[in-house]
Amino acid sequence: MRTLLSVVVPVLNEERRLPATLVGLAYALRGVSRRTEIVVVDNGSTDRSAEVVRAHRAGPVPIRMIECAERGKGAAVRAGVLDTDSAFVGFCDADLATNMDALTPTLAHLFDGVNVVIGSRAHPMSDVRARHSVLRQAGAWAFRRAVGSLVPGVADTQCGFKFFDRATATAVFTPLRTTGFAFDVELLARAQQNGAVIAELPVRWTDVPGSTFSPMRDGFRSFAALREIRELLDRETVSAPVLSSDTVIAEVA
Ligand SMILES: Nc1nc2c(ncn2[C@@H]2O[C@H](COP(=O)(O)OP(=O)(O)OP(=O)(O)O)[C@@H](O)[C@H]2O)c(=O)[nH]1
Ligand SMILES: [Mg+2]
């Protein structure tokens, strides 16, 4: 039987946060009546992350782990998604900051034909418990402003909870180039280019200590990545094959 839903979890040294996440995720997925799976994608963790995954294999939902040689959250999520062939696929963070009660409405939207369902901490109905530093909040504010023109109409591009139908997942993940934390922006920009319908869902989001995101290092890289995404998408638009006028006339005739 074809798997209905795969949930990819990128992991880099998550031995502390991963156990509760695997239990919580499996519990949420157990409520889905068709086959589901969890795919952990590791970037060479040097802690006990792999053992934690192995210890949870006997749970109610199949869990498998793959290694990704290329570093970064974006590279890991891409490797995981492209290693699945389920009808729907998405990803969540190893800290399970986004409560998985969003899964039921997510599946309902996907069955209704929505192509991309994303958690949004900016949704008026969301319940957000954040303890981010002032520096991190300022960076996030500036990042949202910079992202606006790349992904118009999406209020929160960075929530670690995004799900796709198969065709859209293939279309946006195959050409994905951004390997770091800004990869969500490229994904969503590509989805919009493809004419995908994107729904932003309210979430219950709680900051979980142990973040791997450094506002200085990753924040700086994320802004640089935005420029690269813009240049990449512009280049692709220019080099995309354009139908010649002959072809159009032939089709019309
Ligand atoms: N495989 C892999 N996963 C990564 C890498 N960097 C981050 N992650 C994962 O990406 C997810 C999100 O990381 P967090 O450290 O929670 O960062 P964040 O959610 O962007 O930031 P916070 O809001 O501070 O938690 C977690 O599952 C991390 O393990 C990486 O280089 N490789
Ligand atoms: Mg997090």
Tab-separated table of C-alpha atoms and ligand atoms in Angstrom:
chain	number	residue	atom	x	y	z
A	1	MET	CA	0.000	0.000	0.000
A	2	ARG	CA	1.366	3.419	-0.901
A	3	THR	CA	2.407	5.524	2.077
A	4	LEU	CA	0.040	8.429	2.592
A	5	LEU	CA	2.334	10.728	4.502
A	6	SER	CA	6.069	11.023	5.174
A	7	VAL	CA	7.377	13.419	7.804
A	8	VAL	CA	11.021	14.395	7.402
A	9	VAL	CA	12.942	15.488	10.500
A	10	PRO	CA	16.341	17.133	9.903
A	11	VAL	CA	18.745	16.365	12.715
A	12	LEU	CA	22.101	17.681	13.772
A	13	ASN	CA	23.167	16.587	17.254
A	14	GLU	CA	19.662	16.358	18.689
A	15	GLU	CA	20.075	13.584	21.293
A	16	ARG	CA	18.369	15.771	23.896
A	17	ARG	CA	15.404	17.110	21.932
A	18	LEU	CA	14.803	14.114	19.646
A	19	PRO	CA	13.358	11.491	22.071
A	20	ALA	CA	10.271	13.535	23.017
A	21	THR	CA	9.859	14.577	19.390
A	22	LEU	CA	9.832	11.006	18.053
A	23	VAL	CA	7.298	9.985	20.704
A	24	GLY	CA	5.102	13.043	20.022
A	25	LEU	CA	5.316	12.662	16.270
A	26	ALA	CA	4.536	8.943	16.326
A	27	TYR	CA	1.601	9.628	18.637
A	28	ALA	CA	0.207	12.232	16.228
A	29	LEU	CA	0.757	10.002	13.186
A	30	ARG	CA	-0.871	6.995	14.884
A	31	GLY	CA	-4.153	8.862	14.543
A	32	VAL	CA	-3.884	8.790	10.732
A	33	SER	CA	-5.751	5.771	9.383
A	34	ARG	CA	-3.407	5.124	6.423
A	35	ARG	CA	0.331	4.235	6.351
A	36	THR	CA	2.693	6.992	7.484
A	37	GLU	CA	6.448	7.152	8.130
A	38	ILE	CA	9.055	9.286	9.843
A	39	VAL	CA	12.317	9.936	7.987
A	40	VAL	CA	15.151	11.331	10.098
A	41	VAL	CA	17.908	12.968	8.056
A	42	ASP	CA	21.212	13.269	9.820
A	43	ASN	CA	24.235	15.357	8.865
A	44	GLY	CA	26.855	13.305	10.628
A	45	SER	CA	25.755	13.981	14.202
A	46	THR	CA	28.545	13.299	16.651
A	47	ASP	CA	26.226	12.693	19.610
A	48	ARG	CA	23.795	9.809	20.292
A	49	SER	CA	21.127	10.969	17.799
A	50	ALA	CA	21.429	7.766	15.740
A	51	GLU	CA	20.998	5.585	18.840
A	52	VAL	CA	17.950	7.592	19.862
A	53	VAL	CA	16.392	6.906	16.452
A	54	ARG	CA	17.209	3.186	16.665
A	55	ALA	CA	15.699	3.003	20.152
A	56	HIS	CA	12.389	4.334	18.823
A	57	ARG	CA	12.134	1.962	15.846
A	58	ALA	CA	9.747	-0.362	17.653
A	59	GLY	CA	7.145	2.389	17.980
A	60	PRO	CA	3.744	2.487	16.286
A	61	VAL	CA	4.997	4.328	13.188
A	62	PRO	CA	7.900	3.223	10.947
A	63	ILE	CA	11.003	5.353	11.469
A	64	ARG	CA	14.011	5.267	9.173
A	65	MET	CA	17.176	7.299	9.123
A	66	ILE	CA	19.232	8.455	6.173
A	67	GLU	CA	22.547	10.267	6.059
A	68	CYS	CA	23.027	13.460	4.087
A	69	ALA	CA	26.614	14.272	3.143
A	70	GLU	CA	25.803	17.887	2.329
A	71	ARG	CA	25.598	20.083	5.418
A	72	GLY	CA	22.644	22.272	6.389
A	73	LYS	CA	18.967	22.052	7.286
A	74	GLY	CA	17.887	22.792	3.707
A	75	ALA	CA	20.145	20.123	2.226
A	76	ALA	CA	18.948	17.587	4.810
A	77	VAL	CA	15.250	18.256	4.266
A	78	ARG	CA	15.735	18.077	0.484
A	79	ALA	CA	17.515	14.713	0.761
A	80	GLY	CA	14.736	13.376	2.980
A	81	VAL	CA	11.851	14.558	0.833
A	82	LEU	CA	13.428	13.242	-2.376
A	83	ASP	CA	13.917	9.858	-0.660
A	84	THR	CA	10.149	9.416	-0.211
A	85	ASP	CA	7.339	8.596	-2.629
A	86	SER	CA	4.269	9.055	-0.439
A	87	ALA	CA	1.205	10.989	-1.590
A	88	PHE	CA	1.992	13.821	0.834
A	89	VAL	CA	5.308	14.808	2.387
A	90	GLY	CA	6.481	17.490	4.755
A	91	PHE	CA	8.928	18.313	7.485
A	92	CYS	CA	9.081	19.391	11.098
A	93	ASP	CA	11.891	20.327	13.460
A	94	ALA	CA	13.567	17.984	15.935
A	95	ASP	CA	12.388	20.237	18.770
A	96	LEU	CA	8.708	19.791	17.818
A	97	ALA	CA	8.250	23.504	18.516
A	98	THR	CA	5.144	23.390	16.323
A	99	ASN	CA	2.474	21.316	18.012
A	100	MET	CA	1.454	18.357	15.886
A	101	ASP	CA	-2.235	19.001	16.443
A	102	ALA	CA	-1.838	21.014	13.222
A	103	LEU	CA	-1.508	17.702	11.359
A	104	THR	CA	-5.237	16.956	11.116
A	105	PRO	CA	-6.185	20.260	9.420
A	106	THR	CA	-3.049	19.954	7.278
A	107	LEU	CA	-4.171	16.603	5.876
A	108	ALA	CA	-7.712	17.918	5.379
A	109	HIS	CA	-6.345	20.798	3.275
A	110	LEU	CA	-4.101	18.493	1.239
A	111	PHE	CA	-7.039	16.155	0.537
A	112	ASP	CA	-9.018	19.232	-0.517
A	113	GLY	CA	-6.391	19.973	-3.186
A	114	VAL	CA	-4.316	22.645	-1.443
A	115	ASN	CA	-0.753	22.119	-2.719
A	116	VAL	CA	1.278	23.511	0.185
A	117	VAL	CA	0.202	23.784	3.833
A	118	ILE	CA	2.491	25.712	6.168
A	119	GLY	CA	2.373	26.562	9.836
A	120	SER	CA	2.263	30.283	10.476
A	121	ARG	CA	3.158	31.943	13.748
A	122	ALA	CA	1.812	35.170	12.238
A	123	HIS	CA	-1.727	33.775	11.928
A	124	PRO	CA	-4.099	35.687	14.241
A	125	MET	CA	-5.342	32.392	15.717
A	126	SER	CA	-1.833	31.097	16.490
A	127	ASP	CA	-0.636	30.638	20.047
A	128	VAL	CA	3.070	31.504	20.139
A	129	ARG	CA	5.209	31.067	23.227
A	130	ALA	CA	8.592	32.429	22.242
A	131	ARG	CA	11.610	33.269	24.308
A	132	HIS	CA	13.845	34.479	21.525
A	133	SER	CA	16.497	37.052	22.336
A	134	VAL	CA	16.046	40.701	21.350
A	135	LEU	CA	18.791	40.254	18.752
A	136	ARG	CA	16.995	37.246	17.268
A	137	GLN	CA	13.658	39.105	17.205
A	138	ALA	CA	15.210	42.102	15.453
A	139	GLY	CA	16.834	39.807	12.918
A	140	ALA	CA	13.559	37.980	12.314
A	141	TRP	CA	11.752	41.299	11.751
A	142	ALA	CA	14.336	42.458	9.203
A	143	PHE	CA	14.296	39.022	7.534
A	144	ARG	CA	10.499	39.102	7.148
A	145	ARG	CA	10.741	42.504	5.481
A	146	ALA	CA	13.470	41.310	3.106
A	147	VAL	CA	11.488	38.171	2.219
A	148	GLY	CA	8.317	40.091	1.391
A	149	SER	CA	9.097	40.699	-2.265
A	150	LEU	CA	10.358	37.139	-2.835
A	151	VAL	CA	7.328	35.402	-1.366
A	152	PRO	CA	4.507	37.965	-1.457
A	153	GLY	CA	1.470	37.230	0.681
A	154	VAL	CA	3.077	34.663	2.979
A	155	ALA	CA	3.278	36.057	6.518
A	156	ASP	CA	5.639	33.483	8.101
A	157	THR	CA	8.066	31.680	5.804
A	158	GLN	CA	10.261	30.242	8.580
A	159	CYS	CA	7.992	28.073	10.717
A	160	GLY	CA	9.408	24.537	10.709
A	161	PHE	CA	6.158	22.880	9.648
A	162	LYS	CA	5.476	22.553	5.911
A	163	PHE	CA	3.622	19.903	3.918
A	164	PHE	CA	3.241	19.340	0.174
A	165	ASP	CA	1.398	17.178	-2.290
A	166	ARG	CA	3.745	14.918	-4.226
A	167	ALA	CA	3.779	16.820	-7.510
A	168	THR	CA	4.504	20.128	-5.786
A	169	ALA	CA	7.169	18.552	-3.547
A	170	THR	CA	8.964	17.187	-6.603
A	171	ALA	CA	8.689	20.514	-8.435
A	172	VAL	CA	10.064	22.619	-5.586
A	173	PHE	CA	12.587	20.282	-3.928
A	174	THR	CA	14.318	18.930	-7.028
A	175	PRO	CA	15.811	22.280	-8.109
A	176	LEU	CA	16.277	23.560	-4.509
A	177	ARG	CA	19.757	25.055	-4.091
A	178	THR	CA	19.653	26.792	-0.686
A	179	THR	CA	21.280	24.451	1.844
A	180	GLY	CA	20.911	26.515	5.031
A	181	PHE	CA	18.074	27.903	7.156
A	182	ALA	CA	16.724	30.199	4.364
A	183	PHE	CA	15.722	27.216	2.200
A	184	ASP	CA	12.038	27.671	3.091
A	185	VAL	CA	12.052	30.961	1.179
A	186	GLU	CA	13.314	29.307	-1.995
A	187	LEU	CA	10.759	26.506	-1.590
A	188	LEU	CA	7.849	28.900	-1.249
A	189	ALA	CA	9.045	31.179	-4.064
A	190	ARG	CA	9.285	28.143	-6.357
A	191	ALA	CA	5.841	26.974	-5.243
A	192	GLN	CA	4.384	30.374	-6.143
A	193	GLN	CA	6.166	30.301	-9.512
A	194	ASN	CA	4.498	26.941	-10.111
A	195	GLY	CA	1.081	28.416	-9.355
A	196	ALA	CA	0.702	26.326	-6.190
A	197	VAL	CA	-2.090	27.085	-3.751
A	198	ILE	CA	-0.482	27.789	-0.351
A	199	ALA	CA	-2.467	27.747	2.898
A	200	GLU	CA	-1.102	29.224	6.121
A	201	LEU	CA	-2.445	27.461	9.207
A	202	PRO	CA	-2.597	28.665	12.801
A	203	VAL	CA	-0.211	26.749	15.064
A	204	ARG	CA	0.581	26.289	18.712
A	205	TRP	CA	4.276	27.097	18.799
A	206	THR	CA	6.533	26.863	21.844
A	207	ASP	CA	10.181	27.767	21.852
A	208	VAL	CA	12.235	24.762	22.948
A	209	PRO	CA	15.685	25.411	24.437
A	210	GLY	CA	18.654	24.020	22.531
A	211	SER	CA	18.364	25.942	19.262
A	212	THR	CA	21.079	25.273	16.693
A	213	PHE	CA	20.397	28.626	15.028
A	214	SER	CA	23.001	31.278	15.782
A	215	PRO	CA	21.610	34.793	15.127
A	216	MET	CA	25.061	36.059	14.159
A	217	ARG	CA	26.349	33.178	12.030
A	218	ASP	CA	23.101	31.803	10.582
A	219	GLY	CA	21.338	35.184	10.531
A	220	PHE	CA	24.057	36.690	8.395
A	221	ARG	CA	24.111	33.655	6.109
A	222	SER	CA	20.329	33.756	5.756
A	223	PHE	CA	20.394	37.351	4.464
A	224	ALA	CA	23.150	36.440	2.006
A	225	ALA	CA	21.066	33.432	0.943
A	226	LEU	CA	18.109	35.704	0.132
A	227	ARG	CA	20.223	37.608	-2.368
A	228	GLU	CA	21.383	34.338	-3.914
A	229	ILE	CA	17.803	33.036	-4.149
A	230	ARG	CA	16.698	36.233	-5.898
A	231	GLU	CA	19.581	36.009	-8.393
A	232	LEU	CA	19.005	32.292	-8.963
A	233	LEU	CA	15.289	32.677	-9.666
A	234	ASP	CA	15.901	35.714	-11.905
A	235	ARG	CA	18.481	33.756	-13.915
A	236	GLU	CA	16.112	30.819	-14.294
A	237	THR	CA	13.276	33.071	-15.466
A	238	VAL	CA	15.515	34.652	-18.103
A	239	SER	CA	16.849	31.316	-19.356
A	240	ALA	CA	13.475	29.506	-19.295
A	241	PRO	CA	12.498	28.382	-22.804
A	242	VAL	CA	10.047	30.823	-24.357
A	243	LEU	CA	7.599	29.585	-26.976
A	244	SER	CA	8.353	31.125	-30.350
A	245	SER	CA	5.517	33.041	-31.991
A	246	ASP	CA	5.433	30.346	-34.713
A	247	THR	CA	4.671	27.691	-32.133
A	248	VAL	CA	1.822	29.686	-30.630
A	249	ILE	CA	0.270	30.377	-34.069
A	250	ALA	CA	0.582	26.688	-34.990
A	251	GLU	CA	-1.199	25.715	-31.772
A	252	VAL	CA	-3.973	28.251	-32.254
A	253	ALA	CA	-4.519	27.127	-35.841
B	1	LIG	N1	20.411	17.571	9.243
B	1	LIG	C1	20.569	18.823	9.715
B	1	LIG	N2	19.628	19.349	10.475
B	1	LIG	C2	19.815	20.606	10.929
B	1	LIG	C3	20.961	21.375	10.613
B	1	LIG	N3	20.826	22.587	11.213
B	1	LIG	C4	19.653	22.554	11.860
B	1	LIG	N4	19.052	21.361	11.716
B	1	LIG	C5	17.760	20.933	12.231
B	1	LIG	O1	16.809	21.910	11.879
B	1	LIG	C6	15.774	21.949	12.847
B	1	LIG	C7	15.564	23.351	13.342
B	1	LIG	O2	16.649	23.708	14.104
B	1	LIG	P1	16.548	24.625	15.378
B	1	LIG	O3	17.872	24.564	16.043
B	1	LIG	O4	15.353	24.258	16.195
B	1	LIG	O5	16.410	26.064	14.734
B	1	LIG	P2	15.156	26.945	14.445
B	1	LIG	O6	13.892	26.174	14.701
B	1	LIG	O7	15.327	27.544	13.116
B	1	LIG	O8	15.371	28.046	15.508
B	1	LIG	P3	14.703	28.168	16.959
B	1	LIG	O9	13.447	28.923	16.726
B	1	LIG	O10	15.723	28.932	17.737
B	1	LIG	O11	14.481	26.790	17.470
B	1	LIG	C8	16.170	20.946	13.908
B	1	LIG	O12	15.505	19.739	13.591
B	1	LIG	C9	17.681	20.832	13.717
B	1	LIG	O13	18.206	19.614	14.178
B	1	LIG	C10	21.953	20.776	9.787
B	1	LIG	O14	22.960	21.359	9.463
B	1	LIG	N5	21.704	19.496	9.366
B	2	MG	MG	13.505	25.272	16.597
